[in-house]
PDB file of C-alpha atoms in Angstrom:
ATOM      1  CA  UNK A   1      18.384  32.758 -22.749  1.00  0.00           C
ATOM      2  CA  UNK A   2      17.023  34.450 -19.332  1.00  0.00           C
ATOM      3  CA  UNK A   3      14.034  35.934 -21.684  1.00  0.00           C
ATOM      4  CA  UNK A   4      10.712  34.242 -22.173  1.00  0.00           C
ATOM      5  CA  UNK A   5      10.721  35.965 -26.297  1.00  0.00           C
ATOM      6  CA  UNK A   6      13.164  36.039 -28.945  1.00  0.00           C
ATOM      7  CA  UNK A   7      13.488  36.998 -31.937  1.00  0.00           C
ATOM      8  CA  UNK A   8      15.070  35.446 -35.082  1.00  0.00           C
ATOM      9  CA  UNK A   9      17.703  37.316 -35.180  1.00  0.00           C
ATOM     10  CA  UNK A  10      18.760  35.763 -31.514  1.00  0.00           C
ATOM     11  CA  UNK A  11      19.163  32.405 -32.399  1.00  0.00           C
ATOM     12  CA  UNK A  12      22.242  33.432 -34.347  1.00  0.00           C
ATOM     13  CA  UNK A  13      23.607  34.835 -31.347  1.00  0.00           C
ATOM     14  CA  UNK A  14      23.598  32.030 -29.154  1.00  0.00           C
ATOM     15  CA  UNK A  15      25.542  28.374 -29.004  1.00  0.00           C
ATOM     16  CA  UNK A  16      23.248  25.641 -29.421  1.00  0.00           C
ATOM     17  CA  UNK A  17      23.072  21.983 -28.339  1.00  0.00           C
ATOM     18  CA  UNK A  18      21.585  19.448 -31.415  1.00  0.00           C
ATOM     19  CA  UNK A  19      20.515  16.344 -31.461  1.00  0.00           C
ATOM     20  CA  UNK A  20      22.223  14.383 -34.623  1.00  0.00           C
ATOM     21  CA  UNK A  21      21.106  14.472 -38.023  1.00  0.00           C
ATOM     22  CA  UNK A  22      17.748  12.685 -38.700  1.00  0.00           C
ATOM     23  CA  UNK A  23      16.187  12.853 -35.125  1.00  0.00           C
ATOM     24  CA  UNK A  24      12.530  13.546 -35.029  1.00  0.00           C
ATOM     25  CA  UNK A  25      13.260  16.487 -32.677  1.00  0.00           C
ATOM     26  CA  UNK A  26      16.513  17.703 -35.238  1.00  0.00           C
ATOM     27  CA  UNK A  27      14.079  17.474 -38.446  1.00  0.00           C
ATOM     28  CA  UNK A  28      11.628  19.711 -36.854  1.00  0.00           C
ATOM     29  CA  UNK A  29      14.008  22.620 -35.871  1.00  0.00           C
ATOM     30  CA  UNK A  30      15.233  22.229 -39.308  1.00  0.00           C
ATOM     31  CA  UNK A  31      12.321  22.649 -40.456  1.00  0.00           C
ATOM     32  CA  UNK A  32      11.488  25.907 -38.418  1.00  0.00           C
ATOM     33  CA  UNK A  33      14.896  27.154 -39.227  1.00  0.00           C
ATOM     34  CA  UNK A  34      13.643  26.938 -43.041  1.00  0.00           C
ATOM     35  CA  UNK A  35      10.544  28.695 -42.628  1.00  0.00           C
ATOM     36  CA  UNK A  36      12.330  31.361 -40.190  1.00  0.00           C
ATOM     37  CA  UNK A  37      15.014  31.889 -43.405  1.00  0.00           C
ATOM     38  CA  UNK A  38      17.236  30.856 -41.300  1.00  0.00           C
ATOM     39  CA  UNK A  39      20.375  28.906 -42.702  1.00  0.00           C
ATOM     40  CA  UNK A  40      21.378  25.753 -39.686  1.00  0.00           C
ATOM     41  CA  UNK A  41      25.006  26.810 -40.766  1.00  0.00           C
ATOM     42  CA  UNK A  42      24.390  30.306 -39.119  1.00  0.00           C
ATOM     43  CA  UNK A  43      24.298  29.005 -35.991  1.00  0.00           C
ATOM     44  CA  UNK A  44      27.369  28.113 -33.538  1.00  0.00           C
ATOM     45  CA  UNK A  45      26.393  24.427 -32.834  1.00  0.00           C
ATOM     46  CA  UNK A  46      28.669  23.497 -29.938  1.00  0.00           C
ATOM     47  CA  UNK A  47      27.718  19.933 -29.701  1.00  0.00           C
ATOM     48  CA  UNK A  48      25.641  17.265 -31.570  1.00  0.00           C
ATOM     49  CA  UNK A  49      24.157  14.784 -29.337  1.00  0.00           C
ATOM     50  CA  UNK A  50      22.424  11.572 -29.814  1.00  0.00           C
ATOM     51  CA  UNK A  51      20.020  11.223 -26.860  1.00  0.00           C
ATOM     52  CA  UNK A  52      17.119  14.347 -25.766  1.00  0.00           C
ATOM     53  CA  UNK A  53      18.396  13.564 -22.098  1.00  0.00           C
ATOM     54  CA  UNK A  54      22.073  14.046 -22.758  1.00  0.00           C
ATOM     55  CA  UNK A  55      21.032  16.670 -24.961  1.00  0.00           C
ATOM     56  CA  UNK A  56      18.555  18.272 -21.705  1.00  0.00           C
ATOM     57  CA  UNK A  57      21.672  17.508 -19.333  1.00  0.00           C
ATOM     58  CA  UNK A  58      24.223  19.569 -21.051  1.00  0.00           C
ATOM     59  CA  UNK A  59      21.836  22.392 -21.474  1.00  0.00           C
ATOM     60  CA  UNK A  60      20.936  22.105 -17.605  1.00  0.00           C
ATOM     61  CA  UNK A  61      24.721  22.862 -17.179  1.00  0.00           C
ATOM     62  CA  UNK A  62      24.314  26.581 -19.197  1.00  0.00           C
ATOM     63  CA  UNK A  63      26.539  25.164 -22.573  1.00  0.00           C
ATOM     64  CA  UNK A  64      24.556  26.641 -24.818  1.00  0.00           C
ATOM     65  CA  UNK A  65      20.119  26.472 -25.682  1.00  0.00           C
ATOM     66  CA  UNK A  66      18.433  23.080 -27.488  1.00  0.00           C
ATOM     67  CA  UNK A  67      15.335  22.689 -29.325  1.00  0.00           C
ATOM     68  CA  UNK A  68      13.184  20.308 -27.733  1.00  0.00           C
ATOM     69  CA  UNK A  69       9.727  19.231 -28.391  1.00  0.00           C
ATOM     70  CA  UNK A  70       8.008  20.765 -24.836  1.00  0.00           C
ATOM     71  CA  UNK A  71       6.327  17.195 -24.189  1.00  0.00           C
ATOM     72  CA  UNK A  72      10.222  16.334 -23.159  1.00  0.00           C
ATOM     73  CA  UNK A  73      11.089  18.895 -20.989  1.00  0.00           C
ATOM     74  CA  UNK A  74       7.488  19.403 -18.831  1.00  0.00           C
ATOM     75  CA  UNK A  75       9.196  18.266 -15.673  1.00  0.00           C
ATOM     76  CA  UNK A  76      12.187  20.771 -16.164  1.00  0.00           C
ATOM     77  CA  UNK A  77      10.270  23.524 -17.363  1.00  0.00           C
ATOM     78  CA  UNK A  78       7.765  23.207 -13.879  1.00  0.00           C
ATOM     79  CA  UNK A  79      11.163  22.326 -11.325  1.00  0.00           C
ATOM     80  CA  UNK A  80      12.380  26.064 -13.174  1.00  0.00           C
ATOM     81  CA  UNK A  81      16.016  24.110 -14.459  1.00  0.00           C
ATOM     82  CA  UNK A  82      14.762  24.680 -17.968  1.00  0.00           C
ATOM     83  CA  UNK A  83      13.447  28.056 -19.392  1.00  0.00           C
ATOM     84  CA  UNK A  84      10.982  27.616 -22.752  1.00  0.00           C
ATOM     85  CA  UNK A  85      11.003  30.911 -25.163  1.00  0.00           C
ATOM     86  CA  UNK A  86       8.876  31.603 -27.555  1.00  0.00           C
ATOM     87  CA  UNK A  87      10.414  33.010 -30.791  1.00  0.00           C
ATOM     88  CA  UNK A  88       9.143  36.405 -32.365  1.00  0.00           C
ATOM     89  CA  UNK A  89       9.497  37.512 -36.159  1.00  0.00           C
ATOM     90  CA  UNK A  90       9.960  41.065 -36.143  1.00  0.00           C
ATOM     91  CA  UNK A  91      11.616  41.253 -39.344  1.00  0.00           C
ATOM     92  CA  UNK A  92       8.507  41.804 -41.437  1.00  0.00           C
ATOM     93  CA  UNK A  93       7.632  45.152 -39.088  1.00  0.00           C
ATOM     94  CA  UNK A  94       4.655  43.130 -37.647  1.00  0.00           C
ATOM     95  CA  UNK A  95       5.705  40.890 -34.638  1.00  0.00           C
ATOM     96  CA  UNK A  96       4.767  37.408 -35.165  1.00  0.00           C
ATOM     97  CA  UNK A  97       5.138  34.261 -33.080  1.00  0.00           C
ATOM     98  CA  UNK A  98       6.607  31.732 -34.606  1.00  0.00           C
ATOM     99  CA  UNK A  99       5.985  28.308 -33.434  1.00  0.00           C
ATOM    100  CA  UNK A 100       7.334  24.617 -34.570  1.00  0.00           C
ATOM    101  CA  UNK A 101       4.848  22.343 -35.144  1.00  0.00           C
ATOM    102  CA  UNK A 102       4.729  18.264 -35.838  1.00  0.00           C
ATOM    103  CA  UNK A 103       1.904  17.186 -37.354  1.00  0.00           C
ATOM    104  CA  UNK A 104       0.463  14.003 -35.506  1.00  0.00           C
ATOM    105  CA  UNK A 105      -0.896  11.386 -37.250  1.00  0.00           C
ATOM    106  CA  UNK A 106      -4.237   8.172 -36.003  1.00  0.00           C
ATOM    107  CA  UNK A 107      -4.235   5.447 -37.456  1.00  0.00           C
ATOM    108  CA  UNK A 108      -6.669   2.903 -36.355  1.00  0.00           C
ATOM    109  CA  UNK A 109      -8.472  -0.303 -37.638  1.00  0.00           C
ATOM    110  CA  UNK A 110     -11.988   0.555 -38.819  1.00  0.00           C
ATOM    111  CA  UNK A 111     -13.208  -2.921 -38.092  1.00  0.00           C
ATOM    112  CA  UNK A 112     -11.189  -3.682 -34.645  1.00  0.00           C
ATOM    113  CA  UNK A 113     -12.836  -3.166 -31.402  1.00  0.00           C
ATOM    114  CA  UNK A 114     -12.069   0.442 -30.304  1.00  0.00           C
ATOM    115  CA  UNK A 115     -11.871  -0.086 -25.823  1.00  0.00           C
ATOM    116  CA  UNK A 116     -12.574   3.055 -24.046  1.00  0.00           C
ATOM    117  CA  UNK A 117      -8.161   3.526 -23.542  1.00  0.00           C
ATOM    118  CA  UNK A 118      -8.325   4.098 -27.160  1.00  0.00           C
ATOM    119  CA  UNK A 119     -11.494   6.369 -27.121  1.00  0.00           C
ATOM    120  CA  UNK A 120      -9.337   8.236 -24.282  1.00  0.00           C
ATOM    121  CA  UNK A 121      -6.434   8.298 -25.871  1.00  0.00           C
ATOM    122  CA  UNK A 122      -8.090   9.862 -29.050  1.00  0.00           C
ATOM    123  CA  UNK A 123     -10.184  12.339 -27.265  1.00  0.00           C
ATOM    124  CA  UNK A 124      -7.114  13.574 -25.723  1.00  0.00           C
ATOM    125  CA  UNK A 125      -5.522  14.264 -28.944  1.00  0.00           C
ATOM    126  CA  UNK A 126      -8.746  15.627 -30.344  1.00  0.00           C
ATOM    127  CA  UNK A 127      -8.853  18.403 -27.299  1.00  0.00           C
ATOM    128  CA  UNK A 128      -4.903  18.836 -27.484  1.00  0.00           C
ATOM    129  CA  UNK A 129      -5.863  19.900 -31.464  1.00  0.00           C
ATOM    130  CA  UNK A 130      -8.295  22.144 -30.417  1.00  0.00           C
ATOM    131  CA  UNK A 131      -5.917  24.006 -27.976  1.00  0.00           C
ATOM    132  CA  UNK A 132      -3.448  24.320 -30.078  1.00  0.00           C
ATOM    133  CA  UNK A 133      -4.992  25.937 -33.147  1.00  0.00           C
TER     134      UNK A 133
END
């Protein structure tokens, strides 16, 4: 894709690079595929990988667009070799952006010594939450 939005409809128009079945990364596009009524047998899978940076690699090389959790592919995305879109539902008449979301979970020990990494750490998720809602 050379566009920054597309819509539904355009992931069935373009050939796609997947990580293998049960991934982390391949569950969660499944699931947005769901949600987006979207069947993963509509769409022209070219290859099925088992690695994100074989998976990145190929896509570099123009075969075809991957779903990626954006974490992975910071460094590409700011060098410009990767291009993130943002996918728009315009079937309902009222454009809506879809996103794909995975829910993070804390677990801690109530009773263990929290050190101030770990208060870091969880302030950073805290203020990523916020962001992102």
């Amino acid at each position: 894709f050379d566009r920054h939005k597309i819509t539904v409809e355009d992931l069935l128009t373009t050939t796609w690079v997947m990580r293998e079945q049960g991934s982390g990364a391949q569950q969660m596009f499944e699931k947005a595929l769901q949600s987006w009524s979207v069947d993963l047998a509509q769409l022209e899978v070219v290859l099925v990988l088992n690695s994100s940076e074989m998976v990145k690699a190929v896509v570099e090389g123009g075969i075809g667009a991957a779903a990626l959790p954006e974490l992975m592919v910071q460094k590409e995305l700011r060098l410009g070799v990767l291009n993130a879109v943002q996918v728009i539902d315009q079937r309902s008449g009222t454009p809506a952006l879809l996103d794909i979301v995975q829910p993070i979970w804390k677990l801690k020990h109530r009773q263990r010594f929290q050190t101030q990494i770990m208060v870091a750490f969880e302030n950073i998720l805290h203020n990523s939450i916020a962001i992102a809602s």
